[in-house]
PDB file of C-alpha atoms in Angstrom:
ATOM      1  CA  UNK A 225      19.623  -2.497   1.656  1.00 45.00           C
ATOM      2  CA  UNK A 226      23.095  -1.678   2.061  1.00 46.00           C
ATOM      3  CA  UNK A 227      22.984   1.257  -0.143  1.00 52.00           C
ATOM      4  CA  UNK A 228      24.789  -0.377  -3.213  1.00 53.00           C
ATOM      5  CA  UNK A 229      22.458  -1.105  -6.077  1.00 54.00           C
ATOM      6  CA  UNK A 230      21.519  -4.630  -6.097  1.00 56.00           C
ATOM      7  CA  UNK A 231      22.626  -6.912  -8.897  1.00 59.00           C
ATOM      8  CA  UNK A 232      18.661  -7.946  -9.341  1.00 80.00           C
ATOM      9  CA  UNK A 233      14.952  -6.182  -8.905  1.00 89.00           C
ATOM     10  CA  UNK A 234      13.997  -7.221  -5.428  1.00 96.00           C
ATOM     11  CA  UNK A 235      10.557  -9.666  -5.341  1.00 96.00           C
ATOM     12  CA  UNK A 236       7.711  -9.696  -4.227  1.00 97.00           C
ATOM     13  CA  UNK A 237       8.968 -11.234  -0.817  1.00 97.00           C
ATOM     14  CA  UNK A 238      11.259  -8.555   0.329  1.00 97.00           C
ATOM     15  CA  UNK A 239       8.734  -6.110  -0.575  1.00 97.00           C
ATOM     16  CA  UNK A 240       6.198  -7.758   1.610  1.00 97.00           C
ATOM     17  CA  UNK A 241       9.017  -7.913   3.816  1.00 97.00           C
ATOM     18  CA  UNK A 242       9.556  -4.060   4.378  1.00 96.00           C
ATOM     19  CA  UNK A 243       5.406  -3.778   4.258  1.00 95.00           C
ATOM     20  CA  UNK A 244       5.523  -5.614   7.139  1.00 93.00           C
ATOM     21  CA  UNK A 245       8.187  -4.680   8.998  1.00 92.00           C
ATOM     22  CA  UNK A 246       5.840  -0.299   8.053  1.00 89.00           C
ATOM     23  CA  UNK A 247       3.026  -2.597   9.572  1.00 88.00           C
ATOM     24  CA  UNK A 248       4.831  -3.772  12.939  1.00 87.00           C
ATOM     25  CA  UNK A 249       5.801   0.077  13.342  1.00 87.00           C
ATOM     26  CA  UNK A 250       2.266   1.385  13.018  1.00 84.00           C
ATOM     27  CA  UNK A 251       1.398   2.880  16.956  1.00 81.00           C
ATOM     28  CA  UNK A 252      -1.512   1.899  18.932  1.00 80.00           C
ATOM     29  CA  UNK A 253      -4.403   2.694  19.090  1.00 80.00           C
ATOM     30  CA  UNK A 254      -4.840   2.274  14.983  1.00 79.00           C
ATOM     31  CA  UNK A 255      -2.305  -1.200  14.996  1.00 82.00           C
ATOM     32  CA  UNK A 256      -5.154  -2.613  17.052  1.00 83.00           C
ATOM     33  CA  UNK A 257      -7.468  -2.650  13.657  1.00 80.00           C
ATOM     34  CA  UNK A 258      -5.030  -3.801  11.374  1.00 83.00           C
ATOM     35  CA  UNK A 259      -4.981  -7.551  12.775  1.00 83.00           C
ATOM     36  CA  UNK A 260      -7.450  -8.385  10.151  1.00 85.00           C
ATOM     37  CA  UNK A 261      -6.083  -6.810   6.913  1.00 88.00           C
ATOM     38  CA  UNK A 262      -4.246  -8.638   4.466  1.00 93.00           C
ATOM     39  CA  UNK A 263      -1.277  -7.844   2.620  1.00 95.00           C
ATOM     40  CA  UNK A 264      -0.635  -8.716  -1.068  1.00 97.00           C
ATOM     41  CA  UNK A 265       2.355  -7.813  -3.049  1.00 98.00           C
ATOM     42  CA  UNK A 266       1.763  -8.378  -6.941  1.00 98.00           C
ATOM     43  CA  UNK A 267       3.867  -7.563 -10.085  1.00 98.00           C
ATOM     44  CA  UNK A 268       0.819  -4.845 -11.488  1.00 98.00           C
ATOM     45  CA  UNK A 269      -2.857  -3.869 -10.992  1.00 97.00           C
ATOM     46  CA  UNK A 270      -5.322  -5.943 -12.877  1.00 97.00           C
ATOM     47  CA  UNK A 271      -6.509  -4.669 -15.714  1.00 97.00           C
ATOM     48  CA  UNK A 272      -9.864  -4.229 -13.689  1.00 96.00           C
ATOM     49  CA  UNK A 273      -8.957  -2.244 -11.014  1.00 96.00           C
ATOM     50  CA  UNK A 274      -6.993   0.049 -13.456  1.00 97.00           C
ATOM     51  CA  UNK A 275     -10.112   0.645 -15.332  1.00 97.00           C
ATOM     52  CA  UNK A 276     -12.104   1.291 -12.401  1.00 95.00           C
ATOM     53  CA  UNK A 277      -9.677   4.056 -11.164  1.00 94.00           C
ATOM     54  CA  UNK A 278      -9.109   5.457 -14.668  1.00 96.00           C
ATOM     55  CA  UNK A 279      -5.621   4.587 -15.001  1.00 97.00           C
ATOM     56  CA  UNK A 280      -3.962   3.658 -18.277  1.00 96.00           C
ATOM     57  CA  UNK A 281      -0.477   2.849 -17.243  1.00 97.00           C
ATOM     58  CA  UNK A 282      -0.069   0.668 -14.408  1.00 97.00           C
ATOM     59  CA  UNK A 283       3.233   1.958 -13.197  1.00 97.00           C
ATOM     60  CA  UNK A 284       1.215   4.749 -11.763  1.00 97.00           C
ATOM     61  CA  UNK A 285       0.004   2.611  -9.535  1.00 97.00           C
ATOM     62  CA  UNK A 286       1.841   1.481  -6.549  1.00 98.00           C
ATOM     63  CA  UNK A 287      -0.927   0.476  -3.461  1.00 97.00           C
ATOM     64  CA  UNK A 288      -4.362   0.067  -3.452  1.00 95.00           C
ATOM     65  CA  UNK A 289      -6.595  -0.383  -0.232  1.00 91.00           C
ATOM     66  CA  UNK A 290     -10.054  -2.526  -0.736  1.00 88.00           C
ATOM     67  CA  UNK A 291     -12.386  -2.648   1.995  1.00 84.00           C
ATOM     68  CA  UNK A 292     -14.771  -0.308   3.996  1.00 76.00           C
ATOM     69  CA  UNK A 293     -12.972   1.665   6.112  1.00 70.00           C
ATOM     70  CA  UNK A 294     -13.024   1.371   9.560  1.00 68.00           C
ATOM     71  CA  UNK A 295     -15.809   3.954  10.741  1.00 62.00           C
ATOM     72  CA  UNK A 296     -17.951   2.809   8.254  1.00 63.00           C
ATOM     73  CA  UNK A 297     -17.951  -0.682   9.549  1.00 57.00           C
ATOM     74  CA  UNK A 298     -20.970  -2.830  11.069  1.00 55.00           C
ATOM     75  CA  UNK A 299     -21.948  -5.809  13.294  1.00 55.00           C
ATOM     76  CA  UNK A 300     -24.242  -6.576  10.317  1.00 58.00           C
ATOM     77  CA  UNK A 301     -21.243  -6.646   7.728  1.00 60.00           C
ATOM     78  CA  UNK A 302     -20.135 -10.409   7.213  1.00 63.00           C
ATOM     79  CA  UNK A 303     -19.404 -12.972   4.493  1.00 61.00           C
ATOM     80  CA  UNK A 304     -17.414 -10.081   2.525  1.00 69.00           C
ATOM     81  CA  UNK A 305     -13.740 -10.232   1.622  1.00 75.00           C
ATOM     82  CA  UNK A 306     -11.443  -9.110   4.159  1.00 84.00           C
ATOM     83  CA  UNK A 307      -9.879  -5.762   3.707  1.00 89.00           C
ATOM     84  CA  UNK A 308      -6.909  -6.076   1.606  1.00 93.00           C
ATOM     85  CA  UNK A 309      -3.610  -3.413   1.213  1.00 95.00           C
ATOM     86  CA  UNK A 310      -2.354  -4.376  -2.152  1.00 97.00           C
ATOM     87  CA  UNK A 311       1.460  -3.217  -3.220  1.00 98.00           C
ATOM     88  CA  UNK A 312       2.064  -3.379  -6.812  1.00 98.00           C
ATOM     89  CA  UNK A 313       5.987  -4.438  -7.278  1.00 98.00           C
ATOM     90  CA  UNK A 314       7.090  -3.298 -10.645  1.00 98.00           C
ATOM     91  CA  UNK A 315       5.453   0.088 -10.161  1.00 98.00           C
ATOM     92  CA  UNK A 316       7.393   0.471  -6.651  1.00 98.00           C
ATOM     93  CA  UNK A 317      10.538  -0.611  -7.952  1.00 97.00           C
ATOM     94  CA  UNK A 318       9.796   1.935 -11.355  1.00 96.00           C
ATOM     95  CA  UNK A 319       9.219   5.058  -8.680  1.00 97.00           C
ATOM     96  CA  UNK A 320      11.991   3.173  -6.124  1.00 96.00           C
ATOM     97  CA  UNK A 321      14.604   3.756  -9.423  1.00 94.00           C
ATOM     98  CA  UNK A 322      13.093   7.021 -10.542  1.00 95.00           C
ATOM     99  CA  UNK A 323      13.320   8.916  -6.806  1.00 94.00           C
ATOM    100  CA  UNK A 324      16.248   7.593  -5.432  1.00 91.00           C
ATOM    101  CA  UNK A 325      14.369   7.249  -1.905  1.00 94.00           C
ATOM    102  CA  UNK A 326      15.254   3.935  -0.212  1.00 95.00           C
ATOM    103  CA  UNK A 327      12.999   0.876  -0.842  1.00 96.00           C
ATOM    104  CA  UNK A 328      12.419   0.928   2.823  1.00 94.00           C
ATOM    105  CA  UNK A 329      11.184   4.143   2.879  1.00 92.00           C
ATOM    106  CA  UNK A 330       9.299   3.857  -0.149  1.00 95.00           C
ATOM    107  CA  UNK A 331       7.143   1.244   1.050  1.00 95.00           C
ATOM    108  CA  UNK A 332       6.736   2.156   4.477  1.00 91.00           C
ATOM    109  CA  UNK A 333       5.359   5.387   2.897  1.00 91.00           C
ATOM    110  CA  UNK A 334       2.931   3.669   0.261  1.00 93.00           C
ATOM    111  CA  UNK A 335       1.792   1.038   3.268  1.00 91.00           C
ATOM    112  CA  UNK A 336       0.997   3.893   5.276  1.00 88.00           C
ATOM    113  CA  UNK A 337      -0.894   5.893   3.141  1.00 89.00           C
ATOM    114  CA  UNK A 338      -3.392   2.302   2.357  1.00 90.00           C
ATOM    115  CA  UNK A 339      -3.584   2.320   6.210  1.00 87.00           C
ATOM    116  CA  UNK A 340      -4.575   5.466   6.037  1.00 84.00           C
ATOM    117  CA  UNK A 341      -7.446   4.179   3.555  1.00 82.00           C
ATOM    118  CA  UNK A 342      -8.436   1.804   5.781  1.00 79.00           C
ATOM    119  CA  UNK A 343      -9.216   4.534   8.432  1.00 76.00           C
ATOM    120  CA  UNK A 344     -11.055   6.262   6.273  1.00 79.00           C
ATOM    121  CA  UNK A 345      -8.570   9.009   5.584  1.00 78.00           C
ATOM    122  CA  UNK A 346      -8.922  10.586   1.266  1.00 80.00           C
ATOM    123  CA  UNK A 347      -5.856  10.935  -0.633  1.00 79.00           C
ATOM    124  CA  UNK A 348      -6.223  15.159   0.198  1.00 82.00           C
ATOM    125  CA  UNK A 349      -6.436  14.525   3.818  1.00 76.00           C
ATOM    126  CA  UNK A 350      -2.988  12.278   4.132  1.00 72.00           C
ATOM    127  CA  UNK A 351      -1.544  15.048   1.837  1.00 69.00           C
ATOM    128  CA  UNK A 352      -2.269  17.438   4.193  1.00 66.00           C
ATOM    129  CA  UNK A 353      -0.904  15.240   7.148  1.00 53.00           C
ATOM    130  CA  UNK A 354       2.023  14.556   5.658  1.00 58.00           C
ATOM    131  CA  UNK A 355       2.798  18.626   4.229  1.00 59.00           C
ATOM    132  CA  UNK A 356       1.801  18.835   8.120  1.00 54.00           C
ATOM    133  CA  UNK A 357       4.221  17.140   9.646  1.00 47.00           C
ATOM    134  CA  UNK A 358       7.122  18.100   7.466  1.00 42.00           C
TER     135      UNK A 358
END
C-alpha cells in the first residue's frame, strides 16, 4: 500500500495476496512443511468455529489454524482434510483500522502466528517468541 488510505476495504484477494507473499518469506527448514497447507481468506468465522473457541464477536477473530500439527503427525494419518490457515477479512481490516500497523504487516504477523500452530507452537509460547525477539 502506498501509505494513503484506500478509497475501498481491500478483498479477500489482496489479503491472500500479502498471506502469501508472509508464506514465500517463511525460512527453511519449517517452509519445507508448509507445501501442503492451504490458505483461505473469508469475510468471518463460522458461527461454528466461534462457538467452539468461545467467542461471541467475530471481529476478535482474525486466523485460525486446523490441522494436527506437525510433530503430532503419522504415516497412519490419511483421508483427513488437509491442514488449513484460515484469515478472517473483516476482522483484519477492523484491527488493520484500529492499530494503524500496515496491512502487510498485519497479515504477515497473523500468518505467522497459524504457522506457528501448525508446528505445534500454543498461543503462550509465540508470545514469548515474539516479547523475545523484540
Amino acid at each position: 500500500m502506498s501509505g494513503q488510505a484506500p478509497s475501498h476495504a481491500p478483498d479477500a484477494a489482496v489479503i491472500e495476496a500479502l498471506a502469501r507473499d508472509a508464506l514465500a518469506r517463511i525460512p527453511e527448514p519449517f517452509a519445507t512443511h508448509l507445501g501442503d497447507v492451504v490458505l483461505l481468506v473469508e469475510e468471518f468465522a463460522d458461527d461454528e468455529t466461534l462457538d467452539a473457541m468461545g467467542i461471541e464477536d467475530p471481529f476478535e477473530l482474525t486466523g485460525l489454524y486446523h490441522g494436527r500439527p506437525v510433530g503430532e503427525k503419522s504415516a497412519f494419518d490419511s483421508g483427513g482434510l488437509p491442514d488449513r490457515i484460515h484469515l478472517y477479512r473483516r476482522a483484519i481490516l477492523d484491527e488493520w483500522c484500529d492499530t494503524g500497523v500496515s496491512l502487510q504487516a498485519l497479515v504477515t504477523h497473523i500468518v505467522v502466528h497459524e504457522v506457528g500452530h501448525h508446528f505445534g507452537l500454543s498461543d503462550d509460547d509465540m508470545h514469548a517468541l515474539e516479547d523475545a525477539a523484540g
